[in-house]
mmCIF file of C-alpha atoms in Angstrom:
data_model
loop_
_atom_site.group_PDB
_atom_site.id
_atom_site.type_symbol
_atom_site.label_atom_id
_atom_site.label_comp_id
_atom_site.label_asym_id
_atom_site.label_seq_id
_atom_site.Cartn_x
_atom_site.Cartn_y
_atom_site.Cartn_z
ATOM 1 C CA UNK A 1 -19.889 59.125 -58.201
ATOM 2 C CA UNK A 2 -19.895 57.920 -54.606
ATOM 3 C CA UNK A 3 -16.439 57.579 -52.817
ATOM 4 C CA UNK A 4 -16.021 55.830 -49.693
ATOM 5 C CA UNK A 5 -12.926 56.584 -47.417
ATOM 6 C CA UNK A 6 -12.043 53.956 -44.966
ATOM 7 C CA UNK A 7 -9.705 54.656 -41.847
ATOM 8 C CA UNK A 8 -7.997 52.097 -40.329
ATOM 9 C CA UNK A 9 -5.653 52.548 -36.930
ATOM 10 C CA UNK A 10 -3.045 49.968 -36.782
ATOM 11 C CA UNK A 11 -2.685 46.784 -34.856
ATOM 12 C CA UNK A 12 -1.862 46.414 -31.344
ATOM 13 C CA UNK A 13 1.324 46.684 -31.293
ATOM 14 C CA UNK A 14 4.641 44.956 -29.236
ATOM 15 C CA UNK A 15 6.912 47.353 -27.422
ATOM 16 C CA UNK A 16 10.107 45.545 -27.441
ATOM 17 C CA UNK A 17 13.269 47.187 -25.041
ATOM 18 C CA UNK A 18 15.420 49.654 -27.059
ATOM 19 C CA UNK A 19 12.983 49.701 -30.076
ATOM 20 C CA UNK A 20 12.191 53.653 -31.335
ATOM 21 C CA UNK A 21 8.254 53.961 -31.767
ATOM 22 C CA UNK A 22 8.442 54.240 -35.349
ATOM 23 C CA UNK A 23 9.830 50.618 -35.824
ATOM 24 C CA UNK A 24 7.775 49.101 -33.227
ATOM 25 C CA UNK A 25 5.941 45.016 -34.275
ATOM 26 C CA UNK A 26 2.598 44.021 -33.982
ATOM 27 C CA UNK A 27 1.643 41.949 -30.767
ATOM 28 C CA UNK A 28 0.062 38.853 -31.527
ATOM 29 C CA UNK A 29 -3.401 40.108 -30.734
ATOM 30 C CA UNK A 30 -2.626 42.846 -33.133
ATOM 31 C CA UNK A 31 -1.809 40.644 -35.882
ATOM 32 C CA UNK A 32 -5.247 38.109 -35.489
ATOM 33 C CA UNK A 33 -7.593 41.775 -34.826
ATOM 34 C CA UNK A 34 -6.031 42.618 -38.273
ATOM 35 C CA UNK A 35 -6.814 39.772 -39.925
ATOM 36 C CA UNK A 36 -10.294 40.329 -38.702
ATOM 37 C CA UNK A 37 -10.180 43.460 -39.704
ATOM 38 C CA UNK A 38 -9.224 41.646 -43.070
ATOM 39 C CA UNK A 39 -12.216 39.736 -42.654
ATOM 40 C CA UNK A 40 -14.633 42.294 -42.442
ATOM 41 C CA UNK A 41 -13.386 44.636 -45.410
ATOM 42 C CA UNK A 42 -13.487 41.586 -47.512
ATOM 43 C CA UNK A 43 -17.214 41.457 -46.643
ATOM 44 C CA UNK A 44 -18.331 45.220 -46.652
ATOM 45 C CA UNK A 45 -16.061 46.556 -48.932
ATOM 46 C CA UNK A 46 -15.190 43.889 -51.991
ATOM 47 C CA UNK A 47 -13.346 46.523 -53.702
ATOM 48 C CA UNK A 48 -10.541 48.963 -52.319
ATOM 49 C CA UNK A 49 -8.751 50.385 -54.971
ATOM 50 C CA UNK A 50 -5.798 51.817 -53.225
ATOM 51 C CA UNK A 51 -3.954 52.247 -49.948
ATOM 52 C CA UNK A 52 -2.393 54.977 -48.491
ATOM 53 C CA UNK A 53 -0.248 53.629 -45.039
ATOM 54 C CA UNK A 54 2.054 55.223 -42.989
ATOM 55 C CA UNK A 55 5.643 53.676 -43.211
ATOM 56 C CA UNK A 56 5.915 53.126 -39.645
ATOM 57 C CA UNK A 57 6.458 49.027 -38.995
ATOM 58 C CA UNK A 58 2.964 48.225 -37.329
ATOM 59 C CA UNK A 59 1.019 49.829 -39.890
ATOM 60 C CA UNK A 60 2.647 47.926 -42.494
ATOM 61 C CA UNK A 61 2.430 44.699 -40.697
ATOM 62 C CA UNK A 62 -1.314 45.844 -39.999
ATOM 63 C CA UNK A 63 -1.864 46.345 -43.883
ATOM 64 C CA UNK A 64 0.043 42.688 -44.420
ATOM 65 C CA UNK A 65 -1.830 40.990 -42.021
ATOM 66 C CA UNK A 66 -5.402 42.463 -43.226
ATOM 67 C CA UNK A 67 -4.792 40.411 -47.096
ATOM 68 C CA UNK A 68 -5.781 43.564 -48.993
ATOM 69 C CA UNK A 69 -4.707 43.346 -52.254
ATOM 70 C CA UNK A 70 -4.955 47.064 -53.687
ATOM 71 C CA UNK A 71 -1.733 49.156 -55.216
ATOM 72 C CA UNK A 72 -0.206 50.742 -51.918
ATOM 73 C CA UNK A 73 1.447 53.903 -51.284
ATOM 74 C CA UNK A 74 3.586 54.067 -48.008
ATOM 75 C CA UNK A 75 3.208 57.635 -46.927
ATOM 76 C CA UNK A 76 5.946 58.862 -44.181
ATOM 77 C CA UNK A 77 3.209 61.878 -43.199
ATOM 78 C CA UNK A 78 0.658 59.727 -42.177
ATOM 79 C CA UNK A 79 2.709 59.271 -38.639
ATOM 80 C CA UNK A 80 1.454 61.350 -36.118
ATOM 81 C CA UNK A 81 -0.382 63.360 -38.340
ATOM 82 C CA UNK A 82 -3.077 65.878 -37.932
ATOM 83 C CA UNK A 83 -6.351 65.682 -39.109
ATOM 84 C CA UNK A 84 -5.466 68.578 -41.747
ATOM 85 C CA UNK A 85 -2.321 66.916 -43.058
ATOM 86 C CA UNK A 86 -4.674 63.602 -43.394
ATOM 87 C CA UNK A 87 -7.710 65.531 -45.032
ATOM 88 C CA UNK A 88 -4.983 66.997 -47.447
ATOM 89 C CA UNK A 89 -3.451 63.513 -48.428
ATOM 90 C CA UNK A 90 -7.040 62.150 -49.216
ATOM 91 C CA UNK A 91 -7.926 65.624 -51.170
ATOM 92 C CA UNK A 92 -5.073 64.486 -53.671
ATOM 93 C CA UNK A 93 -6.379 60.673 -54.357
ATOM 94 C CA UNK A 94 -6.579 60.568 -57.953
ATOM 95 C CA UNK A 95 -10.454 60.566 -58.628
ATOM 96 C CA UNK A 96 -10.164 57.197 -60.390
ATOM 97 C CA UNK A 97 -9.956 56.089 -57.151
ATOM 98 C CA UNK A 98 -13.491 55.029 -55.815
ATOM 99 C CA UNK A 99 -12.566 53.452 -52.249
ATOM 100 C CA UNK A 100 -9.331 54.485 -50.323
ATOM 101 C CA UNK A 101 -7.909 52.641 -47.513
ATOM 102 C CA UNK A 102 -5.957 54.877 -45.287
ATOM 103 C CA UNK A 103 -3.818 52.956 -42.591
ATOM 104 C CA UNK A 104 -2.096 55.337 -39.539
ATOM 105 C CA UNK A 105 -2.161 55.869 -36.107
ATOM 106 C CA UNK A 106 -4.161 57.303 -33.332
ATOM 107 C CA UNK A 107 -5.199 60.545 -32.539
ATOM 108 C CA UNK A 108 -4.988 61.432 -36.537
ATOM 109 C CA UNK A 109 -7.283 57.856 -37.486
ATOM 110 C CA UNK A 110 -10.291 59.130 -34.904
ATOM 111 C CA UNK A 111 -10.003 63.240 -35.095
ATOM 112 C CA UNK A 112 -10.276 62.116 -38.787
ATOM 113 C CA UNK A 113 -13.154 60.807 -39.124
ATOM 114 C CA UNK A 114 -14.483 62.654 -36.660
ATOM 115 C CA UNK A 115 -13.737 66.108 -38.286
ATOM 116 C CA UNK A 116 -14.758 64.901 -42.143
ATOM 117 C CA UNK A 117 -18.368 63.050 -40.790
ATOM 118 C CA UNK A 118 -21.000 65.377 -40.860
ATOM 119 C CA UNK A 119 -23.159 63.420 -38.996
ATOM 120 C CA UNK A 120 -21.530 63.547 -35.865
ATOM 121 C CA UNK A 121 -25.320 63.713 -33.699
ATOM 122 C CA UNK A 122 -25.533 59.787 -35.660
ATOM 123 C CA UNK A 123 -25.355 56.273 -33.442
ATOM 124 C CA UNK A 124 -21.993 55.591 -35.840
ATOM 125 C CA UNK A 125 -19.975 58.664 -34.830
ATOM 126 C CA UNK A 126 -21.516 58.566 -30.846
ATOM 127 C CA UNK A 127 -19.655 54.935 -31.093
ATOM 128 C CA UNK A 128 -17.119 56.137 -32.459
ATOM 129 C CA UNK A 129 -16.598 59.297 -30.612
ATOM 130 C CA UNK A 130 -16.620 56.443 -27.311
ATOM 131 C CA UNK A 131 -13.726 54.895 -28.555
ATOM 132 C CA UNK A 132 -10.977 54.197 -31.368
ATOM 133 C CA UNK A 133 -9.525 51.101 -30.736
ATOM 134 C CA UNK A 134 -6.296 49.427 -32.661
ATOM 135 C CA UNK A 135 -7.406 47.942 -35.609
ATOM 136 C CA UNK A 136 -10.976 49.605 -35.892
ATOM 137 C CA UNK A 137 -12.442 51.090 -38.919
ATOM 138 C CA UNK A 138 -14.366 54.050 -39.701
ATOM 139 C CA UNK A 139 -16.114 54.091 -43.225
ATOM 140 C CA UNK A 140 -17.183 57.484 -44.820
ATOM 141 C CA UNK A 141 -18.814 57.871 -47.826
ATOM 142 C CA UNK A 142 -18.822 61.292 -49.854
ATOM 143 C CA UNK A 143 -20.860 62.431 -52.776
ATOM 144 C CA UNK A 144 -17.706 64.891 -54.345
ATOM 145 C CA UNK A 145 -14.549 64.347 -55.699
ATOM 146 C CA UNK A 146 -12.113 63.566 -53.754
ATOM 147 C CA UNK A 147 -10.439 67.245 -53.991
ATOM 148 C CA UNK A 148 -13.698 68.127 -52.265
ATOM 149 C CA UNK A 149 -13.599 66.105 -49.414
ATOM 150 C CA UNK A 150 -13.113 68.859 -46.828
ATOM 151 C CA UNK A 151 -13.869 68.741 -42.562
ATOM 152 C CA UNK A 152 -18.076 67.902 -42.039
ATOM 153 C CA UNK A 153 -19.068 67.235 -46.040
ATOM 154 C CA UNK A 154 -18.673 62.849 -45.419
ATOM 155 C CA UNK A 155 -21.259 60.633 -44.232
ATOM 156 C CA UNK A 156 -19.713 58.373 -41.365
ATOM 157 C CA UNK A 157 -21.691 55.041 -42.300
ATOM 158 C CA UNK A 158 -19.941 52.426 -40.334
ATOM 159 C CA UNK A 159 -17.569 51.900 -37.703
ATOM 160 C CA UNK A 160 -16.029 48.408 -36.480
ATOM 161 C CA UNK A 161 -14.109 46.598 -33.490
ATOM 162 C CA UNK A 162 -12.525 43.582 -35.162
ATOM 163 C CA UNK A 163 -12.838 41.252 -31.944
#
């Protein structure tokens, strides 16, 4: 069975005086790119099944604004996290699961996807590999269970700027 992982960094966000990075809002540009975000999952991916989101406030509000409607998990080790600690987390998705959302931050959303595609010579992942903005998504698929999913064994098939 065919899994498809989608990363997802958060919204612009708002850096409001005296506010400590880990509770900082979503701008309002943030909060319209993640509804467009919303948009565009709704139309390339009708199904997620769960979410896996870092607790930290933007990524929360990022997951709000985005409407998806799939049972959520909010993971404190998804902040700043390191492409291993993130590969780990998606190696223990329950294999029910056939489409994960994962919602964090940047570097751990791009050195990601980068480090589980292994089609990294592709058009996707030399877009990709340009730039991670807030609120893009990278889509790998993977032919394994989930337990499997290890660095250069996914198949980075899309990657989008909600503008």
């Amino acid at each position: 069975m065919a899994r498809t992982l989608i990363l997802m960094r958060h919204g612009k966000s708002a850096y409001p005086p005296g506010v400590a990075d880990r509770e900082r809002p979503l701008a309002p540009r943030g909060r319209r790119e993640a509804a467009l975000a919303g948009d565009w999952l709704r139309e390339t991916q009708p199904v997620i099944d769960a979410v896996s989101c870092s607790d930290a406030v933007r990524t929360r509000e990022t997951l709000a604004a985005t409407g998806v409607r799939a049972p959520v998990t909010f993971e404190p080790s998804i902040y700043e996290a390191s492409p291993r600690t993130l590969i780990e987390l998606v190696q223990l998705t329950d294999d029910a699961v056939q489409t994960l959302l994962l919602v964090g931050h940047s570097p751990g959303m791009p050195w990601t996807a980068w480090e589980l595609a292994a089609n990294r010579a592709s058009l996707v992942a030399e877009e990709l590999g340009r730039h991670f903005p807030t609120s893009a998504l990278a889509v790998l698929e993977f032919d394994r269970p989930w337990s499997q999913a290890d660095p250069g064994t996914g198949d980075l098939v899309r990657f989008h700027i909600p503008r």
